[in-house]
Amino acid sequence: MPVFKPFRGIRPHKDHEATFPTHPLDNFTQAEIAEKAQKEKTYINMIKPYVVSKSKDVDRNLRKIRSTFEELLDENVLVQDSSAYYLYEQIYPNKQVFRGLLGIFNHVDTIGIRHKIWRIDNRLKLQQFKEVIDQIDSFYIADGHHRIGSTALHAKRLKEKNKRHNGTEAYNFVYSFIVSNQSIKIHDYNRIVSSIGDLTTEEFLKRIEKYFLIHEKGETPYYPSQKFHISMYLDGKFYSLHVKHDLRSQEMSLDNLDHHLLDKFIVKDILNIEDSDSSDEICYIKGTSNIEGIKLLKEKVDNGEGKVGFGIYPISFNDMIKISDLKLSMPPKCTFIEPKLVTALLMYDMK
């Protein structure tokens, strides 16, 4: 039975709520991070020793960050609430709305997404939330697996150091955002491969025919219309690759996922790339669940950032749940999930 508790959220003071939070660091180049790190009273400036320091003394860098964090609390740049649940809402420019349980104030980010957070600290409301949540048998981790893993390792180390460990310490819990399956969007995650090796285009297509039915689509960007259909862009042309029926698993397995089939039949078998997760021959491109993501894929290939691009139909929520229930690992970079929380809009102190 999972435990989901209220916590003392830490957030920017209202005078800094427009400037302190940031989008996740992987949205920026290193040069952009270095520039943002110079702006005081911001999250990136707070973690400056981690993101721009040349020092290899990780513990020293982390101590500096902790010291700056505590100074910001003392200066009232950051404020800490009493124990509460938070209701969090994102409103996109296209009016799409995502809600989940984690607000307090209203924040519009640099790309026009409005973030609203309401703090819920009324005792009766907290008890009502607890009664509902206690009925939930399990939660699925849709995003943040690596963060959960690293947090678990950190908690284990702290537990080993704490002779009075009792399980209620802050490090036993991880800051989480719970949403329903109606308030989550899974986008496609596409691939660009730098080379097709010594193969000619004709030889490459011939080998693909072993696993896929190929339909040439010409120069017009092609977005895969359904599962088991993959868009391929090669030498200025788009192709539709349909996974042959006898290669599709009749029962739920990894062979039901287009990302896995692409990796299995083309990346490994034809291009001889054994580990797509660590290979520097593959670049991963976030999709948009429409033709715009495919246009971006085409642009990058046309600019010489790779030889061939693959656009993949988004994995369904139900397939993701089934793979999790089977205790299987999803292929690398196969789900780009929204909503994405803004970093440092609301924080949790594990100390």
Coordinates of C-alpha atoms in Angstrom, one line a residue:
M1 CA 0.0 0.0 0.0
P2 CA 1.6 3.3 -1.0
V3 CA 1.9 6.2 1.4
F4 CA 1.1 9.6 0.0
K5 CA 1.4 12.3 2.7
P6 CA 1.1 16.1 2.9
F7 CA 4.4 17.9 3.2
R8 CA 5.9 21.4 4.0
G9 CA 6.3 22.8 0.6
I10 CA 9.1 25.3 -0.1
R11 CA 8.3 27.9 -2.8
P12 CA 9.6 31.3 -4.0
H13 CA 8.2 34.3 -2.2
K14 CA 5.6 36.2 -4.2
D15 CA 8.3 38.8 -5.1
H16 CA 10.4 36.1 -6.8
E17 CA 7.8 33.7 -8.1
A18 CA 8.1 35.0 -11.7
T19 CA 11.9 34.7 -11.8
F20 CA 13.0 31.9 -9.5
P21 CA 11.4 28.8 -11.1
T22 CA 12.8 27.4 -14.4
H23 CA 12.1 24.8 -17.0
P24 CA 14.1 21.5 -16.6
L25 CA 17.8 21.9 -17.3
D26 CA 17.7 19.5 -20.3
N27 CA 15.7 22.2 -22.1
F28 CA 18.7 24.4 -22.3
T29 CA 22.2 24.3 -23.8
Q30 CA 25.2 24.5 -21.5
A31 CA 25.8 28.1 -22.7
E32 CA 22.2 29.0 -21.8
I33 CA 22.6 27.4 -18.4
A34 CA 25.9 29.3 -17.8
E35 CA 24.2 32.6 -18.7
K36 CA 21.1 31.9 -16.4
A37 CA 23.4 30.9 -13.6
Q38 CA 24.6 34.5 -13.4
K39 CA 21.2 35.8 -12.5
E40 CA 20.8 36.0 -8.7
K41 CA 17.8 34.8 -6.7
T42 CA 17.1 32.1 -9.3
Y43 CA 17.0 28.3 -9.0
I44 CA 19.8 27.9 -11.6
N45 CA 22.0 30.4 -9.7
M46 CA 21.3 28.5 -6.5
I47 CA 22.6 25.2 -8.0
K48 CA 25.4 27.0 -9.8
P49 CA 28.2 24.9 -8.2
Y50 CA 26.6 21.8 -9.7
V51 CA 25.8 23.1 -13.2
V52 CA 28.9 25.3 -14.0
S53 CA 31.6 24.5 -11.5
K54 CA 34.8 23.0 -12.8
S55 CA 35.5 21.5 -9.4
K56 CA 35.3 17.6 -9.3
D57 CA 34.6 17.7 -5.5
V58 CA 30.9 16.8 -5.7
D59 CA 30.3 16.8 -2.0
R60 CA 31.8 20.3 -1.7
N61 CA 29.6 21.5 -4.5
L62 CA 26.5 20.1 -2.9
R63 CA 27.4 21.6 0.4
K64 CA 27.6 25.0 -1.3
I65 CA 24.2 24.5 -2.8
R66 CA 22.7 23.5 0.6
S67 CA 24.3 26.6 2.2
T68 CA 22.8 28.9 -0.6
F69 CA 19.4 27.2 -0.2
E70 CA 19.4 27.9 3.5
E71 CA 20.5 31.5 3.0
L72 CA 17.6 32.0 0.6
L73 CA 15.2 30.7 3.2
D74 CA 16.7 33.1 5.8
E75 CA 16.4 36.0 3.4
N76 CA 12.7 35.1 2.7
V77 CA 13.5 34.6 -1.0
L78 CA 12.1 31.1 -0.4
V79 CA 9.3 30.4 2.1
Q80 CA 8.2 27.2 3.7
D81 CA 4.6 26.3 4.3
S82 CA 2.9 24.3 7.0
S83 CA 2.2 20.7 6.1
A84 CA -0.2 20.5 3.2
Y85 CA -1.3 18.8 0.0
Y86 CA -1.2 20.9 -3.1
L87 CA -3.6 20.9 -6.1
Y88 CA -1.6 21.8 -9.2
E89 CA -3.0 22.9 -12.6
Q90 CA -1.4 23.7 -15.9
I91 CA -3.2 25.6 -18.6
Y92 CA -1.6 25.5 -22.1
P93 CA -1.9 28.3 -24.7
N94 CA -4.2 25.9 -26.7
K95 CA -6.5 25.7 -23.6
Q96 CA -5.5 22.1 -22.8
V97 CA -5.7 21.6 -19.0
F98 CA -3.7 19.2 -16.8
R99 CA -4.5 18.7 -13.1
G100 CA -2.9 16.7 -10.3
L101 CA -2.3 16.5 -6.6
L102 CA 0.8 18.0 -5.3
G103 CA -0.7 25.2 -5.4
I104 CA -0.4 28.3 -3.8
F105 CA 0.1 31.0 -6.5
N106 CA -0.3 31.8 -10.2
H107 CA 2.7 31.6 -12.5
V108 CA 3.0 32.0 -16.3
D109 CA 6.2 30.6 -17.7
T110 CA 8.3 31.7 -20.7
I111 CA 6.3 29.6 -23.2
G112 CA 2.9 30.7 -22.1
I113 CA 1.8 27.9 -19.9
R114 CA -0.1 29.1 -16.8
H115 CA 0.7 27.2 -13.6
K116 CA -1.7 27.4 -10.7
I117 CA -1.2 25.9 -7.2
W118 CA -3.5 25.8 -4.3
R119 CA -2.4 24.8 -0.8
I120 CA -4.7 22.5 1.0
D121 CA -4.0 22.6 4.8
N122 CA -7.5 22.5 6.3
R123 CA -7.5 19.5 8.7
L124 CA -10.9 18.2 7.4
K125 CA -9.8 18.5 3.8
L126 CA -6.5 16.8 4.6
Q127 CA -8.4 13.9 6.2
Q128 CA -10.8 13.6 3.3
F129 CA -7.8 13.4 0.9
K130 CA -6.2 10.8 3.0
E131 CA -9.3 8.6 3.1
V132 CA -9.5 8.7 -0.7
I133 CA -5.8 8.0 -1.3
D134 CA -5.7 5.2 1.3
Q135 CA -8.0 3.2 -1.0
I136 CA -5.5 3.2 -3.8
D137 CA -3.5 0.0 -4.0
S138 CA -0.7 1.2 -6.2
F139 CA 0.6 4.1 -8.3
Y140 CA 2.4 3.8 -11.7
I141 CA 5.5 5.8 -12.3
A142 CA 4.9 7.3 -15.7
D143 CA 7.9 9.7 -15.6
G144 CA 10.9 10.2 -13.4
H145 CA 12.2 6.6 -13.1
H146 CA 15.8 7.7 -12.8
R147 CA 15.0 10.3 -10.2
I148 CA 13.1 7.7 -8.2
G149 CA 16.1 5.4 -8.4
S150 CA 18.6 7.9 -7.4
T151 CA 16.4 9.1 -4.5
A152 CA 16.1 5.5 -3.3
L153 CA 19.9 5.1 -3.3
H154 CA 20.3 8.4 -1.4
A155 CA 17.7 7.3 1.1
K156 CA 19.5 4.0 1.6
R157 CA 22.8 5.7 2.4
L158 CA 21.1 8.1 4.9
K159 CA 19.4 5.2 6.5
E160 CA 22.7 3.3 6.9
K161 CA 24.2 6.4 8.6
N162 CA 21.2 7.0 10.9
K163 CA 21.3 4.6 13.9
R164 CA 17.9 5.9 15.0
H165 CA 16.2 5.3 11.7
N166 CA 12.4 4.7 12.2
G167 CA 11.0 5.2 8.6
T168 CA 9.3 8.5 9.2
E169 CA 12.3 10.7 8.2
A170 CA 12.0 13.1 5.3
Y171 CA 14.5 11.1 3.2
N172 CA 12.1 8.1 3.2
F173 CA 9.7 10.0 0.9
V174 CA 10.0 11.4 -2.6
Y175 CA 8.3 14.5 -4.0
S176 CA 5.6 13.2 -6.3
F177 CA 2.8 14.5 -8.6
I178 CA -0.2 12.2 -8.8
V179 CA -2.5 12.5 -11.8
S180 CA -5.4 10.4 -13.3
N181 CA -5.1 8.8 -16.7
Q182 CA -7.4 11.5 -18.0
S183 CA -4.8 14.2 -17.1
I184 CA -1.7 12.9 -18.8
K185 CA -0.6 13.1 -22.4
I186 CA 2.0 10.7 -23.9
H187 CA 3.7 12.1 -27.0
D188 CA 5.9 10.3 -29.5
Y189 CA 9.7 10.1 -29.0
N190 CA 11.4 9.9 -32.3
R191 CA 14.9 8.9 -33.5
I192 CA 17.6 10.1 -35.8
V193 CA 20.4 7.7 -36.7
S194 CA 23.7 9.1 -37.9
S195 CA 24.6 6.5 -40.4
I196 CA 23.4 3.4 -42.3
G197 CA 26.9 2.0 -42.4
D198 CA 28.2 0.7 -45.6
L199 CA 24.7 0.0 -47.0
T200 CA 23.4 1.9 -50.0
T201 CA 19.8 3.3 -49.7
E202 CA 18.6 0.5 -51.9
E203 CA 20.3 -2.2 -49.8
F204 CA 19.0 -0.6 -46.6
L205 CA 15.4 -0.6 -47.9
K206 CA 15.8 -4.2 -49.1
R207 CA 16.8 -5.4 -45.7
I208 CA 13.9 -3.5 -44.1
E209 CA 11.5 -5.4 -46.3
K210 CA 12.3 -8.5 -44.3
Y211 CA 10.3 -7.1 -41.4
F212 CA 8.2 -4.2 -42.7
L213 CA 5.9 -3.5 -45.6
I214 CA 7.3 -0.3 -47.2
H215 CA 5.2 2.4 -48.8
E216 CA 6.9 5.4 -50.3
K217 CA 5.3 8.7 -49.3
G218 CA 7.4 11.1 -51.3
E219 CA 8.6 14.5 -50.0
T220 CA 5.5 15.3 -47.9
P221 CA 6.0 14.7 -44.2
Y222 CA 4.3 11.6 -43.0
Y223 CA 3.0 11.1 -39.5
P224 CA 2.3 7.5 -38.6
S225 CA -1.4 7.0 -38.5
Q226 CA -1.6 4.2 -35.9
K227 CA 0.3 1.6 -33.9
F228 CA 2.7 -0.7 -35.9
H229 CA 3.2 2.1 -38.5
I230 CA 6.5 3.9 -38.5
S231 CA 7.5 7.0 -40.4
M232 CA 11.0 6.9 -42.0
Y233 CA 12.8 9.9 -43.6
L234 CA 15.7 9.0 -45.8
D235 CA 17.4 10.8 -48.7
G236 CA 14.7 13.5 -48.9
K237 CA 11.8 11.0 -49.0
F238 CA 9.3 9.7 -46.5
Y239 CA 8.4 6.0 -46.1
S240 CA 5.6 4.3 -44.2
L241 CA 6.9 1.1 -42.5
H242 CA 4.2 -1.3 -41.5
V243 CA 5.3 -4.1 -39.1
K244 CA 4.5 -7.4 -40.8
H245 CA 1.6 -9.2 -39.0
D246 CA 3.5 -12.4 -38.2
L247 CA 6.0 -10.3 -36.2
R248 CA 3.5 -8.7 -34.0
S249 CA 3.0 -10.5 -30.7
Q250 CA -0.5 -11.8 -30.0
E251 CA 0.0 -11.3 -26.3
M252 CA 1.2 -8.2 -24.5
S253 CA 4.9 -8.0 -24.6
L254 CA 7.7 -5.7 -25.7
D255 CA 7.0 -7.0 -29.3
N256 CA 3.8 -4.9 -29.0
L257 CA 5.8 -1.7 -28.8
D258 CA 6.9 0.1 -32.0
H259 CA 10.0 1.5 -30.3
H260 CA 11.1 -2.0 -29.4
L261 CA 10.4 -3.4 -32.8
L262 CA 12.3 -0.6 -34.5
D263 CA 15.2 -1.2 -32.1
K264 CA 15.1 -5.0 -32.6
F265 CA 14.7 -5.2 -36.4
I266 CA 16.5 -2.1 -37.7
V267 CA 18.8 -0.6 -35.1
K268 CA 20.2 -3.9 -33.9
D269 CA 19.7 -6.4 -36.8
I270 CA 20.4 -4.1 -39.8
L271 CA 22.5 -1.3 -38.4
N272 CA 24.4 -3.5 -35.8
I273 CA 23.9 -1.0 -32.9
E274 CA 23.7 -3.3 -29.9
D275 CA 22.9 -0.7 -27.2
S276 CA 20.7 2.1 -28.5
D277 CA 20.5 3.6 -25.0
S278 CA 24.2 4.4 -24.8
S279 CA 25.1 4.7 -28.5
D280 CA 26.2 8.1 -29.8
E281 CA 24.9 7.2 -33.2
I282 CA 21.3 7.8 -32.1
C283 CA 19.7 11.1 -31.3
Y284 CA 16.3 11.3 -29.6
I285 CA 13.8 13.9 -30.6
K286 CA 10.7 14.8 -28.6
G287 CA 7.6 14.6 -30.7
T288 CA 4.3 16.6 -30.7
S289 CA 1.7 13.8 -31.5
N290 CA 1.2 15.5 -34.9
I291 CA 3.0 16.4 -38.1
E292 CA 4.9 19.2 -36.5
G293 CA 7.2 16.7 -34.7
I294 CA 7.8 15.0 -38.0
K295 CA 8.7 18.3 -39.7
L296 CA 11.3 18.9 -36.9
L297 CA 12.7 15.4 -37.6
K298 CA 13.0 16.2 -41.3
E299 CA 14.6 19.6 -40.6
K300 CA 17.3 18.0 -38.5
V301 CA 18.1 15.3 -41.0
D302 CA 18.2 17.9 -43.8
N303 CA 20.6 19.9 -41.7
G304 CA 23.0 17.0 -41.6
E305 CA 22.3 16.0 -38.0
G306 CA 21.7 12.4 -39.1
K307 CA 21.3 10.1 -42.1
V308 CA 17.8 8.7 -41.4
G309 CA 14.9 9.7 -39.1
F310 CA 12.2 7.6 -37.6
G311 CA 8.8 8.9 -36.4
I312 CA 7.0 6.6 -34.0
Y313 CA 3.3 6.5 -33.1
P314 CA 2.9 7.4 -29.4
I315 CA 2.6 4.5 -26.9
S316 CA -0.8 4.3 -25.4
F317 CA -1.5 4.7 -21.7
N318 CA -3.0 1.2 -21.5
D319 CA 0.1 -0.4 -23.2
M320 CA 2.4 1.4 -20.7
I321 CA 0.3 0.0 -17.8
K322 CA 0.4 -3.5 -19.2
I323 CA 4.2 -3.4 -19.7
S324 CA 4.5 -2.2 -16.1
D325 CA 2.3 -5.0 -14.8
L326 CA 4.5 -7.5 -16.6
K327 CA 7.5 -6.0 -14.8
L328 CA 9.2 -5.3 -18.1
S329 CA 11.4 -2.3 -18.8
M330 CA 10.2 0.1 -21.5
P331 CA 12.7 0.9 -24.3
P332 CA 14.8 4.0 -23.8
K333 CA 13.2 7.3 -24.6
C334 CA 9.9 6.1 -25.8
T335 CA 7.5 8.4 -23.9
F336 CA 7.5 12.2 -23.8
I337 CA 5.0 12.9 -21.1
E338 CA 3.0 16.0 -20.3
P339 CA 2.5 17.8 -18.0
K340 CA 6.1 18.7 -17.1
L341 CA 6.4 20.4 -13.7
V342 CA 8.3 23.6 -13.6
T343 CA 11.5 23.2 -11.6
A344 CA 11.5 25.0 -8.2
L345 CA 7.9 26.2 -8.4
L346 CA 7.4 24.0 -5.3
M347 CA 10.2 22.1 -3.5
Y348 CA 10.5 19.4 -0.9
D349 CA 13.4 19.3 1.6
M350 CA 14.6 15.8 2.2
K351 CA 16.9 16.7 5.0

